[in-house]
JSON list of C-alpha atoms in Angstrom, two decimals:
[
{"chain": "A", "resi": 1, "resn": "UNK", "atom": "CA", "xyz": [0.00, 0.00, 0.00]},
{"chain": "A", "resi": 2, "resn": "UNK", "atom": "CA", "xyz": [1.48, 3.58, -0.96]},
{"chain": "A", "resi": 3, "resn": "UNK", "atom": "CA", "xyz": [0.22, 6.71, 0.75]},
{"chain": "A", "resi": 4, "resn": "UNK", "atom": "CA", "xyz": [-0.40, 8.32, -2.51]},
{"chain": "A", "resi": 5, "resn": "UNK", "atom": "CA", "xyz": [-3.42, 5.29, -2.77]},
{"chain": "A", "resi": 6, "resn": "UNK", "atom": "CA", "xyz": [-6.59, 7.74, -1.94]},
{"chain": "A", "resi": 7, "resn": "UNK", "atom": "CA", "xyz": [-8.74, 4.72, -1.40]},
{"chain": "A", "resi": 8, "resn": "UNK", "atom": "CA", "xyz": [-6.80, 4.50, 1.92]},
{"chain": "A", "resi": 9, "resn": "UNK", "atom": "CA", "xyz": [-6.84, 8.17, 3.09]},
{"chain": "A", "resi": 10, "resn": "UNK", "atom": "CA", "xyz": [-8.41, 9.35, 5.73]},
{"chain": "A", "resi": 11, "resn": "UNK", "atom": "CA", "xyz": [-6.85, 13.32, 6.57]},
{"chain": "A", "resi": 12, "resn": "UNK", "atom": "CA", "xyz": [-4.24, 15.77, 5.40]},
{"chain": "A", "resi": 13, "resn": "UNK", "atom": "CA", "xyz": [-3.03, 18.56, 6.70]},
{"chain": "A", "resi": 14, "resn": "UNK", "atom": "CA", "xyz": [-0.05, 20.52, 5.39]},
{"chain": "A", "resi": 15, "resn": "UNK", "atom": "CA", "xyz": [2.36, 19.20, 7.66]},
{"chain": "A", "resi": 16, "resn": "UNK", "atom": "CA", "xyz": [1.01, 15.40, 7.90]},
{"chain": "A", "resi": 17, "resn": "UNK", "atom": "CA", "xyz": [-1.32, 12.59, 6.33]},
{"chain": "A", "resi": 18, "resn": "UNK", "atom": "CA", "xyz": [-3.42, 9.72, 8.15]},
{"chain": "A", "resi": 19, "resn": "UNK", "atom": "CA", "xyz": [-4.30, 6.82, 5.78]},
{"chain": "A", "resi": 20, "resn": "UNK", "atom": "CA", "xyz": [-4.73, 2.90, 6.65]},
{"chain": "A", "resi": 21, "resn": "UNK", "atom": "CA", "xyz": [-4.20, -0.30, 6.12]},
{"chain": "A", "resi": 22, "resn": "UNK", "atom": "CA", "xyz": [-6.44, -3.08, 7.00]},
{"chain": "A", "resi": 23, "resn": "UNK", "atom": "CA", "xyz": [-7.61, -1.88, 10.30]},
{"chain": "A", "resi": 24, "resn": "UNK", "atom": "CA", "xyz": [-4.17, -0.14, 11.03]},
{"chain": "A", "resi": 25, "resn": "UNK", "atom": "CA", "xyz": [-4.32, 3.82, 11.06]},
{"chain": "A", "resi": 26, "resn": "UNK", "atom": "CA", "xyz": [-1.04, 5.35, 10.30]},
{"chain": "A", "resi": 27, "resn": "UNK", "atom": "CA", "xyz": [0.80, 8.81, 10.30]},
{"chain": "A", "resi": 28, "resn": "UNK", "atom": "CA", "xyz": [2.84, 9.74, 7.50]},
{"chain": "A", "resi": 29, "resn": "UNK", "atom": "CA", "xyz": [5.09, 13.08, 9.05]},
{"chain": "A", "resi": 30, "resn": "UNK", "atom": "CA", "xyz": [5.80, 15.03, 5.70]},
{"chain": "A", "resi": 31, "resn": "UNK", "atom": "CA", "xyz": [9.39, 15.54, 4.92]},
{"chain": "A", "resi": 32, "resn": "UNK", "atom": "CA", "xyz": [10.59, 13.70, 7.50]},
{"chain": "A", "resi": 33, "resn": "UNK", "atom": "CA", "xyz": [13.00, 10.20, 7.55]},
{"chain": "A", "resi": 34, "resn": "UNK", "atom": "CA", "xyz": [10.58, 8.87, 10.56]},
{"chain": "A", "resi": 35, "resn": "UNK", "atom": "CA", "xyz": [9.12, 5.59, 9.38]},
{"chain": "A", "resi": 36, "resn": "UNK", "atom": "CA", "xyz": [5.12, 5.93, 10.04]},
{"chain": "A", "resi": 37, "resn": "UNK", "atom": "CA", "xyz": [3.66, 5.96, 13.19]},
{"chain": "A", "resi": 38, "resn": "UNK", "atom": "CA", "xyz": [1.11, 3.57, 14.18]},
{"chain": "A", "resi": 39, "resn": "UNK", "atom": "CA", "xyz": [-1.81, 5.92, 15.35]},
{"chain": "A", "resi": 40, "resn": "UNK", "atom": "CA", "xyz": [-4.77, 3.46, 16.03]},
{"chain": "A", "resi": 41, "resn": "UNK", "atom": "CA", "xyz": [-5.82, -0.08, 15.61]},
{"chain": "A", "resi": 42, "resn": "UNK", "atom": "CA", "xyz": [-9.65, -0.55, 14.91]},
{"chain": "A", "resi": 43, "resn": "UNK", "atom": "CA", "xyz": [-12.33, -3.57, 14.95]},
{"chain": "A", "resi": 44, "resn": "UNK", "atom": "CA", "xyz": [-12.66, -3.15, 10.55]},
{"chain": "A", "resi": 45, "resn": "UNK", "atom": "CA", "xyz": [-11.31, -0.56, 9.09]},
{"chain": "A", "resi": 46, "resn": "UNK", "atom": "CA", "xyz": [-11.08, 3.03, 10.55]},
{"chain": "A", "resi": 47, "resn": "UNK", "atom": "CA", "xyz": [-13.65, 5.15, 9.40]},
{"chain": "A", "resi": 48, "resn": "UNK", "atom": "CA", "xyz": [-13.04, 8.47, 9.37]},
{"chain": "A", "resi": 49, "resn": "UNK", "atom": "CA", "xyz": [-10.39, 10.76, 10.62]},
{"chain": "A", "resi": 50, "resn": "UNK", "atom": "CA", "xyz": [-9.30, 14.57, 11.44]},
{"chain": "A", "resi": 51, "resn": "UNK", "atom": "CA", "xyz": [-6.27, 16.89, 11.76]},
{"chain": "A", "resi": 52, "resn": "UNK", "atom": "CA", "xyz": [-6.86, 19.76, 14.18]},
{"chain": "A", "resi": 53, "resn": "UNK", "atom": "CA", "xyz": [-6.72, 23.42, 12.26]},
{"chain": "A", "resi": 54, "resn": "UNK", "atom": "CA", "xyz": [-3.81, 23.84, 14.27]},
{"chain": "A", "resi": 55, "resn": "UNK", "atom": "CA", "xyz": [-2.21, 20.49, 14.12]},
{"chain": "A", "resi": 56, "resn": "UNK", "atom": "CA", "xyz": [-1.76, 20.10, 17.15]},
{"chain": "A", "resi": 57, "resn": "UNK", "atom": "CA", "xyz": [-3.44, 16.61, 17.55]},
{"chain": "A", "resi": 58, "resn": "UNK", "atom": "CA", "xyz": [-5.59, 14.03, 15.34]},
{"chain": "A", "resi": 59, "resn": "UNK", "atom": "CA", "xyz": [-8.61, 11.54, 15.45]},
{"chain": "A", "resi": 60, "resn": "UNK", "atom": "CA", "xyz": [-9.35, 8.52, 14.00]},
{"chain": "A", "resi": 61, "resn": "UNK", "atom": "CA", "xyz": [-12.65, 7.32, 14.85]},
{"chain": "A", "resi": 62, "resn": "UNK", "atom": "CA", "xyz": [-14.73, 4.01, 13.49]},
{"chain": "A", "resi": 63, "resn": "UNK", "atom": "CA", "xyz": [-14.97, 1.63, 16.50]},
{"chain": "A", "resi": 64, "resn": "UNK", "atom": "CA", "xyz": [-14.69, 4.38, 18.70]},
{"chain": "A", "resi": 65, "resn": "UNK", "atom": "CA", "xyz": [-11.82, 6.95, 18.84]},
{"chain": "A", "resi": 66, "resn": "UNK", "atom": "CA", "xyz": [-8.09, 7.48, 19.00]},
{"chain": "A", "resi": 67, "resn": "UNK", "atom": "CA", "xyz": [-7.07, 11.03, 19.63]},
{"chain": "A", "resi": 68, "resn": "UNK", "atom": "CA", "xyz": [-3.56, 11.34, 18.92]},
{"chain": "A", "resi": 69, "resn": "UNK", "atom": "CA", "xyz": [-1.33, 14.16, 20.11]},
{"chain": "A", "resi": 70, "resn": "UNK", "atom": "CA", "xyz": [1.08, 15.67, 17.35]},
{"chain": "A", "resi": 71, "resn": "UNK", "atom": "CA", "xyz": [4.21, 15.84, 19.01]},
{"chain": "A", "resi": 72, "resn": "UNK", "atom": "CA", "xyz": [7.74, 13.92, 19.99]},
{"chain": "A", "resi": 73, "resn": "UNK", "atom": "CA", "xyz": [8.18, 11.10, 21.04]},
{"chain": "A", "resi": 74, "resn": "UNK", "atom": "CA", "xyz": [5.43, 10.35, 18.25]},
{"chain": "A", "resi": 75, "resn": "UNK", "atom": "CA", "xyz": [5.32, 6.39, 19.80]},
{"chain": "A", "resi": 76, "resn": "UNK", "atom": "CA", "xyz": [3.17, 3.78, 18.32]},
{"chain": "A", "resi": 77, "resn": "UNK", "atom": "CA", "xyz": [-0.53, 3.10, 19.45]},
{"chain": "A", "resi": 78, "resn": "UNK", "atom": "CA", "xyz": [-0.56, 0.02, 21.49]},
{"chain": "A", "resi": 79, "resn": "UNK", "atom": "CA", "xyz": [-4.70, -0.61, 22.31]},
{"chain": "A", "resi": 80, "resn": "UNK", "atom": "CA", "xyz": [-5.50, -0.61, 25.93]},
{"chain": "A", "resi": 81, "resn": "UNK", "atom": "CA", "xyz": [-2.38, 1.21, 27.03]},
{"chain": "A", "resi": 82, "resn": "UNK", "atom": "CA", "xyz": [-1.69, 4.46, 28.09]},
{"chain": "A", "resi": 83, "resn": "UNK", "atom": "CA", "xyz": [0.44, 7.24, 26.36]},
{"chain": "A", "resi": 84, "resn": "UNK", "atom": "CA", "xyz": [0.85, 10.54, 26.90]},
{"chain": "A", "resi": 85, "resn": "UNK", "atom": "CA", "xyz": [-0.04, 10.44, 23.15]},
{"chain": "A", "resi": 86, "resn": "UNK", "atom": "CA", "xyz": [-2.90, 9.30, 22.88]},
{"chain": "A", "resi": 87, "resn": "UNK", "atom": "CA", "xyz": [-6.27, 8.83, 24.74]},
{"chain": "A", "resi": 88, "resn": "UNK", "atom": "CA", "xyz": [-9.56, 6.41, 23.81]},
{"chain": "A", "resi": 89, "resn": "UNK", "atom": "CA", "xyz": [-13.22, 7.08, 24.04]},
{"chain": "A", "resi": 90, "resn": "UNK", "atom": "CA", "xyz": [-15.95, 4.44, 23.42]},
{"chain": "A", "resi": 91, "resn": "UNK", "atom": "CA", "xyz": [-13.63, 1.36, 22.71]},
{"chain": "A", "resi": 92, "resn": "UNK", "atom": "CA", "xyz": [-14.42, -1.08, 25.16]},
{"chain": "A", "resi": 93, "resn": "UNK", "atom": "CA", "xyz": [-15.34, -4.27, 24.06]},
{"chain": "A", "resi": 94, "resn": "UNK", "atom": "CA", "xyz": [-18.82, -4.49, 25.36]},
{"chain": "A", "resi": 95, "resn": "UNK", "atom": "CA", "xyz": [-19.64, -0.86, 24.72]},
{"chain": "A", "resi": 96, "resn": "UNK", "atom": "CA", "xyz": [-18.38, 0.16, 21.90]},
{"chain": "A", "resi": 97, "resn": "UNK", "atom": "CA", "xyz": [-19.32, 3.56, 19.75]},
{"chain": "A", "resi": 98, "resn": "UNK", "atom": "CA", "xyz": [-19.08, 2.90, 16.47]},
{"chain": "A", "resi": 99, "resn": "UNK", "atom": "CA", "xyz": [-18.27, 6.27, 15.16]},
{"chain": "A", "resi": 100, "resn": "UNK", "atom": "CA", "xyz": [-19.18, 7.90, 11.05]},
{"chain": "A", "resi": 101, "resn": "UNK", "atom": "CA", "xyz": [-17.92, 11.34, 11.12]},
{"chain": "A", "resi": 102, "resn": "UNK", "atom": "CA", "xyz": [-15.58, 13.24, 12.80]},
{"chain": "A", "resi": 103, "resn": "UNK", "atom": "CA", "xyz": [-14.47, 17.00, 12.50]},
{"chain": "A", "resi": 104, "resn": "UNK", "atom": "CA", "xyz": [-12.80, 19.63, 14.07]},
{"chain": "A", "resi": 105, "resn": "UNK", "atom": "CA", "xyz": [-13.89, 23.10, 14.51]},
{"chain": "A", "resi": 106, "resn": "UNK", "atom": "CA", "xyz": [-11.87, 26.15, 15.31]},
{"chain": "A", "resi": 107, "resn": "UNK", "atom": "CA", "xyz": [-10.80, 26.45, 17.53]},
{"chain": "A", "resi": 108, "resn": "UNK", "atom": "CA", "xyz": [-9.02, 23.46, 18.15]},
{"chain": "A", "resi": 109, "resn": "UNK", "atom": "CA", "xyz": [-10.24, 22.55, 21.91]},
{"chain": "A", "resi": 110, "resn": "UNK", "atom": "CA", "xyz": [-12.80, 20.00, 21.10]},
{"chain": "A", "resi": 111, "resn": "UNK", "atom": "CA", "xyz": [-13.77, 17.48, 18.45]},
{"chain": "A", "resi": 112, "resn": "UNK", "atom": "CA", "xyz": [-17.44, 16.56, 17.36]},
{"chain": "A", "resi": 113, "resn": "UNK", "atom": "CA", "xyz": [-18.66, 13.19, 16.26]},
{"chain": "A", "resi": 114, "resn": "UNK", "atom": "CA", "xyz": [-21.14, 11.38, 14.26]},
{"chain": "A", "resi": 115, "resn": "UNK", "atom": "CA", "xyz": [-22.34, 7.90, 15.95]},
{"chain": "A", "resi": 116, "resn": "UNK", "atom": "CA", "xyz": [-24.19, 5.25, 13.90]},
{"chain": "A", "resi": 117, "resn": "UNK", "atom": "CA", "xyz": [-27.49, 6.49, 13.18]},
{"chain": "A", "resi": 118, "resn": "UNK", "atom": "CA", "xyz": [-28.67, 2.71, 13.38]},
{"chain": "A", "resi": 119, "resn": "UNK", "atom": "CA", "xyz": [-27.69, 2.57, 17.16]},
{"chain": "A", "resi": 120, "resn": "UNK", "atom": "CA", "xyz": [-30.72, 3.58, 18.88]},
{"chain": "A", "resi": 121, "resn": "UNK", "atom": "CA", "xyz": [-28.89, 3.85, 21.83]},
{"chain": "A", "resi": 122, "resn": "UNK", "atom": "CA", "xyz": [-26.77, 6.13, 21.40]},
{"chain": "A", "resi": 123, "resn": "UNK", "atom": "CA", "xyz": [-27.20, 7.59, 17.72]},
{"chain": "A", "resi": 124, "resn": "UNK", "atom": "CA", "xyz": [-26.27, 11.87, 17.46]},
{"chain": "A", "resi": 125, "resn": "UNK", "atom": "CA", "xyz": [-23.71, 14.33, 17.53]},
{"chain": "A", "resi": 126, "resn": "UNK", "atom": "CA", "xyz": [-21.40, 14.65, 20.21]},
{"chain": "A", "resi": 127, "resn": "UNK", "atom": "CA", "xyz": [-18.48, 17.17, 21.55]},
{"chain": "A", "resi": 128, "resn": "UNK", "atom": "CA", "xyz": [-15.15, 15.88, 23.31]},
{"chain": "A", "resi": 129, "resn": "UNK", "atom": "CA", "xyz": [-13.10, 18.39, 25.04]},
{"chain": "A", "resi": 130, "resn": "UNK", "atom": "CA", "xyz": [-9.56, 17.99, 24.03]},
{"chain": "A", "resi": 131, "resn": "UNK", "atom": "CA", "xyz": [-8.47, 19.36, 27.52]},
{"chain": "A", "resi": 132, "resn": "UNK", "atom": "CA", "xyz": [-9.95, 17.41, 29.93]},
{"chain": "A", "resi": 133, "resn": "UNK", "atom": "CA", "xyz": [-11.69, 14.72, 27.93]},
{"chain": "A", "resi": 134, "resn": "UNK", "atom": "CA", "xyz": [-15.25, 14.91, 28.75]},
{"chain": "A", "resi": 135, "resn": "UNK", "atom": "CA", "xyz": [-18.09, 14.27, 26.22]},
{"chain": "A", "resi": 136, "resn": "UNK", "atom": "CA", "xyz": [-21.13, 15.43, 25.63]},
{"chain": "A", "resi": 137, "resn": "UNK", "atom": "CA", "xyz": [-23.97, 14.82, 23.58]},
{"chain": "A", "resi": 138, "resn": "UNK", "atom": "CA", "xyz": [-25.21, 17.86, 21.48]},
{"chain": "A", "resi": 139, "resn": "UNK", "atom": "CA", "xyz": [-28.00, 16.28, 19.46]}
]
């Protein structure tokens, strides 16, 4: 799989690209040497994804969400561990979000999502605050 395939894109930004493979999310770091960092790992295929305005982090999001801080040490996703790059919403195995749409308005303090409009549960549009990680369900 090359990066340029846009079957497998997800984002761009100027400074960086998130496409997959399988249900691997990756981070291509324009004009760097870095080999690709592993920015999420998904139950199928990673949906949909997001660069902050700012770049200062990114989202993946399909069975629930990876946000992804842009900044050194840039380490690989490992699921179910911690990282001071990366947090998860809505990914536990028995409750899981799955997660069609995500975007992220200016400014860059919180991210809004689209869950399955087929889950009668919990189906409509929600808001995570980037700071302190708390969600909440707009519509």
């Amino acid at each position: 799989m090359s990066v340029t395939d846009p079957r497998h894109r997800l984002a761009e930004s100027p400074r960086y690209l998130i496409y997959h493979t399988h249900e691997t999310a990756h981070l291509y770091i324009k004009g760097s040497r870095r080999a690709d960092v592993v920015i999420g790992g998904f139950c199928g295929d990673p949906q949909t994804a997001c660069i902050a305005p700012d770049e200062s982090y990114c989202v993946v999001a399909g069975s629930g969400l990876v946000l992804y801080f842009l900044q050194a040490p840039f380490a690989d996703y490992a699921y179910g561990q911690t990282s001071a790059n990366w947090r998860e919403w809505g990914r536990t195995p028995t409750d899981i979000y799955w997660i069609e749409a995500v975007y992220s308005p200016e400014p860059a303090t919180a991210i809004r999502f689209v869950v399955d409009p087929l889950d009668e549960v919990r189906q409509g549009v929600y808001e995570l605050n980037t700071a302190d990680f708390t969600v909440e369900k707009l519509l």
